[in-house]
């Protein structure tokens, strides 16, 4: 029986061209593997939906979302609208030695922008993203524009519509995700990049997170200016405990990550650890992420906890 099963004899990458970021490659590879192992489409759908949800919740490391595209500046009709070209230009403005050649693969991330919805205004380099307090990954772009098309190419042949898989997720969730709710500092225009180092304004978390979501259960909140939803306000003890454990969780995670890095470096000081910015180290991304959380979420937790 097993001998009659179709065999997949090319590697995932080779059989799936046009894939752009590591998570996408892994997901497609696994989905195909499950398909050839004879798993049901329902199982595969569940797997893909689980990964999409992880991505939406911001649980995927930016390392796995770096889009790498070939720079073919001369062959584009309107090069100034190509994310790759913009990413190159931004890199060059930041560091004049950073010249990308024709055909070179350029890494970049796609974030949310408050000012415009144009893709090119939301292209940013990994370092820019990591150190921009207000940058959030554009999960909708990653799913809709990057993940769904190759999935549709494969599963469309089998009568499935991955776009519906994603739509089902948003129906179940009901609350609009973080999208468009941020008042994020937009990326500087290519030309104004030289005059960077804008003063970083301190902002409260409500401005980052969709104010429509409850701080405790993250569910959709209909009332304006309410940090907690009605059910969460009705059970203050439970909400207090939730906020407290969320706060402790952030603090503990940070401590844990710094401990790992201090062992790796053989150096206990946080200053020394912060200077380690190896892009190959997965802990680095986690560290930047948790530090963002510490700066943005902890004040809010404290603020809310005081209200009880
Ligand atoms: Zn709630
Ligand atoms: Zn490290």
Short mmCIF file of C-alpha atoms and ligand atoms in Angstrom, two decimals:
data_model
loop_
_atom_site.label_atom_id
_atom_site.label_comp_id
_atom_site.label_asym_id
_atom_site.label_seq_id
_atom_site.Cartn_x
_atom_site.Cartn_y
_atom_site.Cartn_z
CA UNK A 1 0.00 0.00 0.00
CA UNK A 2 2.70 2.39 0.99
CA UNK A 3 4.45 1.78 -2.31
CA UNK A 4 1.43 3.09 -4.17
CA UNK A 5 1.47 6.36 -2.34
CA UNK A 6 2.75 9.30 -4.35
CA UNK A 7 6.19 10.37 -3.26
CA UNK A 8 7.44 13.88 -2.86
CA UNK A 9 10.98 13.76 -4.10
CA UNK A 10 12.01 17.38 -4.31
CA UNK A 11 12.88 19.47 -1.33
CA UNK A 12 10.26 21.90 -0.12
CA UNK A 13 12.12 24.94 -1.27
CA UNK A 14 12.73 23.72 -4.78
CA UNK A 15 9.13 22.68 -5.28
CA UNK A 16 7.84 25.96 -3.93
CA UNK A 17 9.39 28.91 -5.66
CA UNK A 18 8.43 32.49 -4.82
CA UNK A 19 8.49 31.92 -1.08
CA UNK A 20 9.95 34.80 0.80
CA UNK A 21 10.25 34.30 4.51
CA UNK A 22 11.35 31.37 6.71
CA UNK A 23 8.03 30.82 8.44
CA UNK A 24 6.28 30.64 5.09
CA UNK A 25 8.76 28.07 3.84
CA UNK A 26 8.37 25.91 6.95
CA UNK A 27 4.59 26.11 6.86
CA UNK A 28 4.32 25.23 3.18
CA UNK A 29 6.80 22.41 3.56
CA UNK A 30 4.89 20.91 6.47
CA UNK A 31 1.52 21.34 4.78
CA UNK A 32 2.83 19.50 1.72
CA UNK A 33 4.40 16.82 3.87
CA UNK A 34 1.09 16.22 5.64
CA UNK A 35 -0.66 16.08 2.29
CA UNK A 36 1.70 13.43 0.97
CA UNK A 37 1.52 11.50 4.19
CA UNK A 38 -2.17 11.15 3.51
CA UNK A 39 -3.44 13.43 6.26
CA UNK A 40 -6.92 14.81 5.74
CA UNK A 41 -7.44 18.30 4.39
CA UNK A 42 -9.25 19.18 7.61
CA UNK A 43 -6.11 18.38 9.60
CA UNK A 44 -3.96 20.46 7.29
CA UNK A 45 -6.42 23.33 7.48
CA UNK A 46 -6.32 23.17 11.26
CA UNK A 47 -2.52 23.22 11.17
CA UNK A 48 -2.40 26.22 8.84
CA UNK A 49 -4.99 28.09 10.89
CA UNK A 50 -3.02 27.44 14.05
CA UNK A 51 0.08 28.94 12.45
CA UNK A 52 -1.87 31.93 11.15
CA UNK A 53 -3.21 32.56 14.63
CA UNK A 54 0.30 32.39 16.08
CA UNK A 55 1.42 34.94 13.53
CA UNK A 56 -1.51 37.25 14.30
CA UNK A 57 -0.83 37.07 18.01
CA UNK A 58 2.75 38.17 17.45
CA UNK A 59 4.17 34.87 18.64
CA UNK A 60 6.37 34.41 15.59
CA UNK A 61 9.89 35.76 15.87
CA UNK A 62 10.74 38.55 13.41
CA UNK A 63 13.67 36.36 12.43
CA UNK A 64 11.16 34.00 10.81
CA UNK A 65 9.42 36.84 9.00
CA UNK A 66 12.31 38.47 7.23
CA UNK A 67 11.35 38.73 3.61
CA UNK A 68 14.26 38.22 1.26
CA UNK A 69 13.78 39.32 -2.30
CA UNK A 70 16.12 39.67 -5.20
CA UNK A 71 16.91 43.24 -6.14
CA UNK A 72 16.19 43.62 -9.85
CA UNK A 73 16.08 47.36 -9.92
CA UNK A 74 16.58 47.71 -13.67
CA UNK A 75 13.79 45.38 -14.64
CA UNK A 76 10.95 47.01 -12.72
CA UNK A 77 8.59 49.30 -14.56
CA UNK A 78 8.14 51.51 -11.50
CA UNK A 79 11.12 50.74 -9.28
CA UNK A 80 10.26 53.37 -6.69
CA UNK A 81 7.18 51.34 -5.78
CA UNK A 82 9.09 48.11 -5.22
CA UNK A 83 9.66 47.18 -1.56
CA UNK A 84 13.03 45.68 -2.43
CA UNK A 85 14.24 48.91 -4.00
CA UNK A 86 12.95 50.94 -1.08
CA UNK A 87 14.63 48.60 1.40
CA UNK A 88 17.91 49.04 -0.51
CA UNK A 89 17.58 52.80 -0.50
CA UNK A 90 16.81 52.90 3.20
CA UNK A 91 19.81 50.71 3.93
CA UNK A 92 22.05 52.97 1.85
CA UNK A 93 20.80 56.13 3.52
CA UNK A 94 21.56 54.66 6.91
CA UNK A 95 25.00 53.47 5.90
CA UNK A 96 26.54 54.65 2.65
CA UNK A 97 28.75 51.58 2.49
CA UNK A 98 25.64 49.46 2.36
CA UNK A 99 25.16 49.18 -1.39
CA UNK A 100 23.08 46.37 -2.74
CA UNK A 101 23.94 45.01 -6.11
CA UNK A 102 21.62 43.95 -8.86
CA UNK A 103 20.41 40.45 -8.13
CA UNK A 104 21.39 40.59 -4.49
CA UNK A 105 18.81 39.35 -2.02
CA UNK A 106 17.63 42.13 0.26
CA UNK A 107 16.10 41.41 3.65
CA UNK A 108 13.28 43.54 5.00
CA UNK A 109 10.18 43.44 7.20
CA UNK A 110 6.72 44.85 6.63
CA UNK A 111 5.13 46.83 9.45
CA UNK A 112 1.97 48.80 10.08
CA UNK A 113 1.91 52.45 9.20
CA UNK A 114 -0.36 55.13 10.55
CA UNK A 115 0.37 57.65 7.87
CA UNK A 116 -0.20 55.61 4.76
CA UNK A 117 -1.24 52.14 3.82
CA UNK A 118 1.20 52.01 0.95
CA UNK A 119 3.39 48.98 1.19
CA UNK A 120 6.59 50.89 0.47
CA UNK A 121 6.05 53.25 3.38
CA UNK A 122 5.94 50.27 5.70
CA UNK A 123 9.05 48.50 4.54
CA UNK A 124 11.76 48.50 7.15
CA UNK A 125 15.08 46.90 7.89
CA UNK A 126 15.47 44.42 10.68
CA UNK A 127 17.50 46.78 12.86
CA UNK A 128 15.07 49.63 12.27
CA UNK A 129 12.25 47.37 13.29
CA UNK A 130 13.96 46.01 16.37
CA UNK A 131 14.76 49.43 17.70
CA UNK A 132 11.56 51.17 16.73
CA UNK A 133 9.43 51.25 19.83
CA UNK A 134 6.28 51.69 17.87
CA UNK A 135 6.79 49.21 15.06
CA UNK A 136 4.47 46.28 14.76
CA UNK A 137 4.61 43.62 12.13
CA UNK A 138 1.89 43.77 9.53
CA UNK A 139 0.53 40.30 10.12
CA UNK A 140 -2.30 40.83 7.71
CA UNK A 141 0.17 41.50 4.93
CA UNK A 142 2.22 38.45 5.86
CA UNK A 143 -0.84 36.22 5.77
CA UNK A 144 -2.90 37.66 2.95
CA UNK A 145 -0.22 38.72 0.50
CA UNK A 146 2.54 36.26 1.27
CA UNK A 147 1.12 33.12 2.81
CA UNK A 148 -2.23 32.65 1.11
CA UNK A 149 -1.17 32.89 -2.56
CA UNK A 150 1.23 29.90 -2.49
CA UNK A 151 -1.20 27.96 -0.28
CA UNK A 152 -3.96 28.65 -2.80
CA UNK A 153 -1.77 27.42 -5.62
CA UNK A 154 -1.46 24.03 -3.92
CA UNK A 155 -4.75 23.61 -2.11
CA UNK A 156 -6.85 25.38 -4.73
CA UNK A 157 -6.21 22.34 -6.92
CA UNK A 158 -7.85 20.22 -4.25
CA UNK A 159 -10.91 22.43 -4.05
CA UNK A 160 -9.89 24.21 -0.87
CA UNK A 161 -9.72 27.97 -0.45
CA UNK A 162 -7.05 29.03 2.05
CA UNK A 163 -8.46 32.54 1.93
CA UNK A 164 -11.54 31.12 3.59
CA UNK A 165 -9.39 29.37 6.19
CA UNK A 166 -8.12 32.78 7.17
CA UNK A 167 -11.54 34.42 6.96
CA UNK A 168 -12.91 31.79 9.33
CA UNK A 169 -10.32 32.80 11.88
CA UNK A 170 -11.36 36.44 11.85
CA UNK A 171 -15.03 35.52 12.10
CA UNK A 172 -14.37 33.43 15.18
CA UNK A 173 -12.31 36.18 16.72
CA UNK A 174 -14.69 39.02 15.87
CA UNK A 175 -12.47 41.71 17.31
CA UNK A 176 -10.41 43.48 14.70
CA UNK A 177 -6.78 42.70 15.25
CA UNK A 178 -4.26 45.34 16.16
CA UNK A 179 -4.32 46.52 12.56
CA UNK A 180 -4.71 50.23 11.81
CA UNK A 181 -5.34 50.99 15.46
CA UNK A 182 -1.79 51.99 16.16
CA UNK A 183 -0.62 55.51 16.11
CA UNK A 184 2.71 54.31 14.97
CA UNK A 185 5.46 56.67 14.03
CA UNK A 186 5.69 56.27 10.30
CA UNK A 187 8.93 55.36 8.74
CA UNK A 188 10.83 58.34 7.50
CA UNK A 189 10.83 59.00 3.81
CA UNK A 190 13.88 57.77 2.03
CA UNK A 191 15.18 61.30 1.55
CA UNK A 192 14.73 62.32 5.17
CA UNK A 193 16.47 59.30 6.59
CA UNK A 194 19.73 61.13 7.05
CA UNK A 195 18.16 63.46 9.58
CA UNK A 196 17.05 60.65 11.81
CA UNK A 197 17.12 60.23 15.57
CA UNK A 198 13.70 61.77 16.16
CA UNK A 199 12.87 62.39 19.79
CA UNK A 200 11.07 59.32 21.09
CA UNK A 201 7.87 60.39 22.71
CA UNK A 202 6.67 58.35 25.62
CA UNK A 203 3.29 56.96 24.97
CA UNK A 204 0.87 54.93 26.96
CA UNK A 205 -0.02 51.46 25.90
CA UNK A 206 -3.59 52.38 25.02
CA UNK A 207 -2.18 54.19 22.03
CA UNK A 208 -0.39 51.13 20.76
CA UNK A 209 -2.93 48.51 21.42
CA UNK A 210 -6.27 48.82 19.90
CA UNK A 211 -8.19 50.56 22.63
CA UNK A 212 -11.06 48.36 21.60
CA UNK A 213 -9.49 45.32 23.21
CA UNK A 214 -9.79 44.48 26.88
CA UNK A 215 -6.46 44.51 28.73
CA UNK A 216 -7.31 41.29 30.54
CA UNK A 217 -9.07 38.97 28.13
CA UNK A 218 -8.13 40.82 24.90
CA UNK A 219 -11.67 40.45 23.70
CA UNK A 220 -13.43 43.11 21.72
CA UNK A 221 -14.61 45.99 23.87
CA UNK A 222 -17.53 48.05 22.61
CA UNK A 223 -17.25 50.93 25.06
CA UNK A 224 -14.75 53.63 24.39
CA UNK A 225 -12.12 54.60 26.98
CA UNK A 226 -12.60 51.33 28.81
CA UNK A 227 -9.41 49.40 29.52
CA UNK A 228 -11.37 46.41 30.71
CA UNK A 229 -14.47 44.91 29.19
CA UNK A 230 -17.72 44.65 31.10
CA UNK A 231 -17.35 40.96 32.18
CA UNK A 232 -13.76 41.58 33.32
CA UNK A 233 -14.80 44.61 35.34
CA UNK A 234 -17.55 42.54 36.89
CA UNK A 235 -15.01 40.10 38.33
CA UNK A 236 -12.28 42.40 39.66
CA UNK A 237 -10.53 39.71 41.67
CA UNK A 238 -9.97 37.54 38.64
CA UNK A 239 -8.95 40.52 36.51
CA UNK A 240 -6.52 41.72 39.13
CA UNK A 241 -4.89 38.32 39.25
CA UNK A 242 -4.70 38.14 35.46
CA UNK A 243 -3.01 41.52 35.20
CA UNK A 244 -0.65 40.70 38.00
CA UNK A 245 0.42 37.43 36.44
CA UNK A 246 0.80 39.08 33.04
CA UNK A 247 3.07 41.64 34.65
CA UNK A 248 5.09 38.98 36.47
CA UNK A 249 5.31 36.98 33.29
CA UNK A 250 6.95 39.87 31.43
CA UNK A 251 9.38 40.46 34.29
CA UNK A 252 10.24 36.80 34.62
CA UNK A 253 10.73 36.29 30.88
CA UNK A 254 13.11 39.22 30.74
CA UNK A 255 15.14 37.93 33.64
CA UNK A 256 15.28 34.47 32.11
CA UNK A 257 16.47 35.75 28.72
CA UNK A 258 19.19 37.88 30.28
CA UNK A 259 20.32 34.87 32.26
CA UNK A 260 20.70 32.82 29.06
CA UNK A 261 22.70 35.60 27.41
CA UNK A 262 24.88 36.16 30.45
CA UNK A 263 25.86 32.49 30.36
CA UNK A 264 26.56 32.67 26.62
CA UNK A 265 28.71 35.79 27.01
CA UNK A 266 30.22 34.89 30.37
CA UNK A 267 29.30 38.41 31.44
CA UNK A 268 26.59 39.24 33.95
CA UNK A 269 26.11 42.95 33.26
CA UNK A 270 22.99 43.93 31.33
CA UNK A 271 24.87 46.66 29.53
CA UNK A 272 27.28 44.12 28.07
CA UNK A 273 24.39 41.88 27.10
CA UNK A 274 22.55 44.70 25.36
CA UNK A 275 25.59 45.23 23.19
CA UNK A 276 25.31 41.73 21.76
CA UNK A 277 23.26 42.20 18.60
CA UNK A 278 23.97 39.02 16.71
CA UNK A 279 21.19 38.55 14.17
CA UNK A 280 21.87 34.83 14.12
CA UNK A 281 21.05 34.47 17.79
CA UNK A 282 17.37 33.73 18.38
CA UNK A 283 17.63 35.04 21.95
CA UNK A 284 18.54 38.47 20.59
CA UNK A 285 15.10 38.84 18.99
CA UNK A 286 13.39 37.66 22.12
CA UNK A 287 15.40 40.12 24.16
CA UNK A 288 14.45 43.06 21.97
CA UNK A 289 10.84 41.95 22.03
CA UNK A 290 10.70 41.63 25.78
CA UNK A 291 12.40 44.98 26.29
CA UNK A 292 9.76 46.57 24.10
CA UNK A 293 7.14 44.91 26.25
CA UNK A 294 8.81 46.08 29.43
CA UNK A 295 8.77 49.66 28.20
CA UNK A 296 5.28 49.57 26.74
CA UNK A 297 3.23 47.09 28.69
CA UNK A 298 4.60 47.21 32.21
CA UNK A 299 3.64 50.86 32.84
CA UNK A 300 0.16 50.03 31.67
CA UNK A 301 -0.12 46.99 33.92
CA UNK A 302 1.04 49.06 36.87
CA UNK A 303 -1.38 51.80 35.99
CA UNK A 304 -4.29 49.39 35.75
CA UNK A 305 -3.35 47.49 38.89
CA UNK A 306 -3.39 50.71 40.88
CA UNK A 307 -6.99 51.24 39.92
CA UNK A 308 -8.16 48.16 41.81
ZN1 LIG B 1 -12.10 41.41 29.32
ZN1 LIG B 2 23.00 35.42 22.23
#
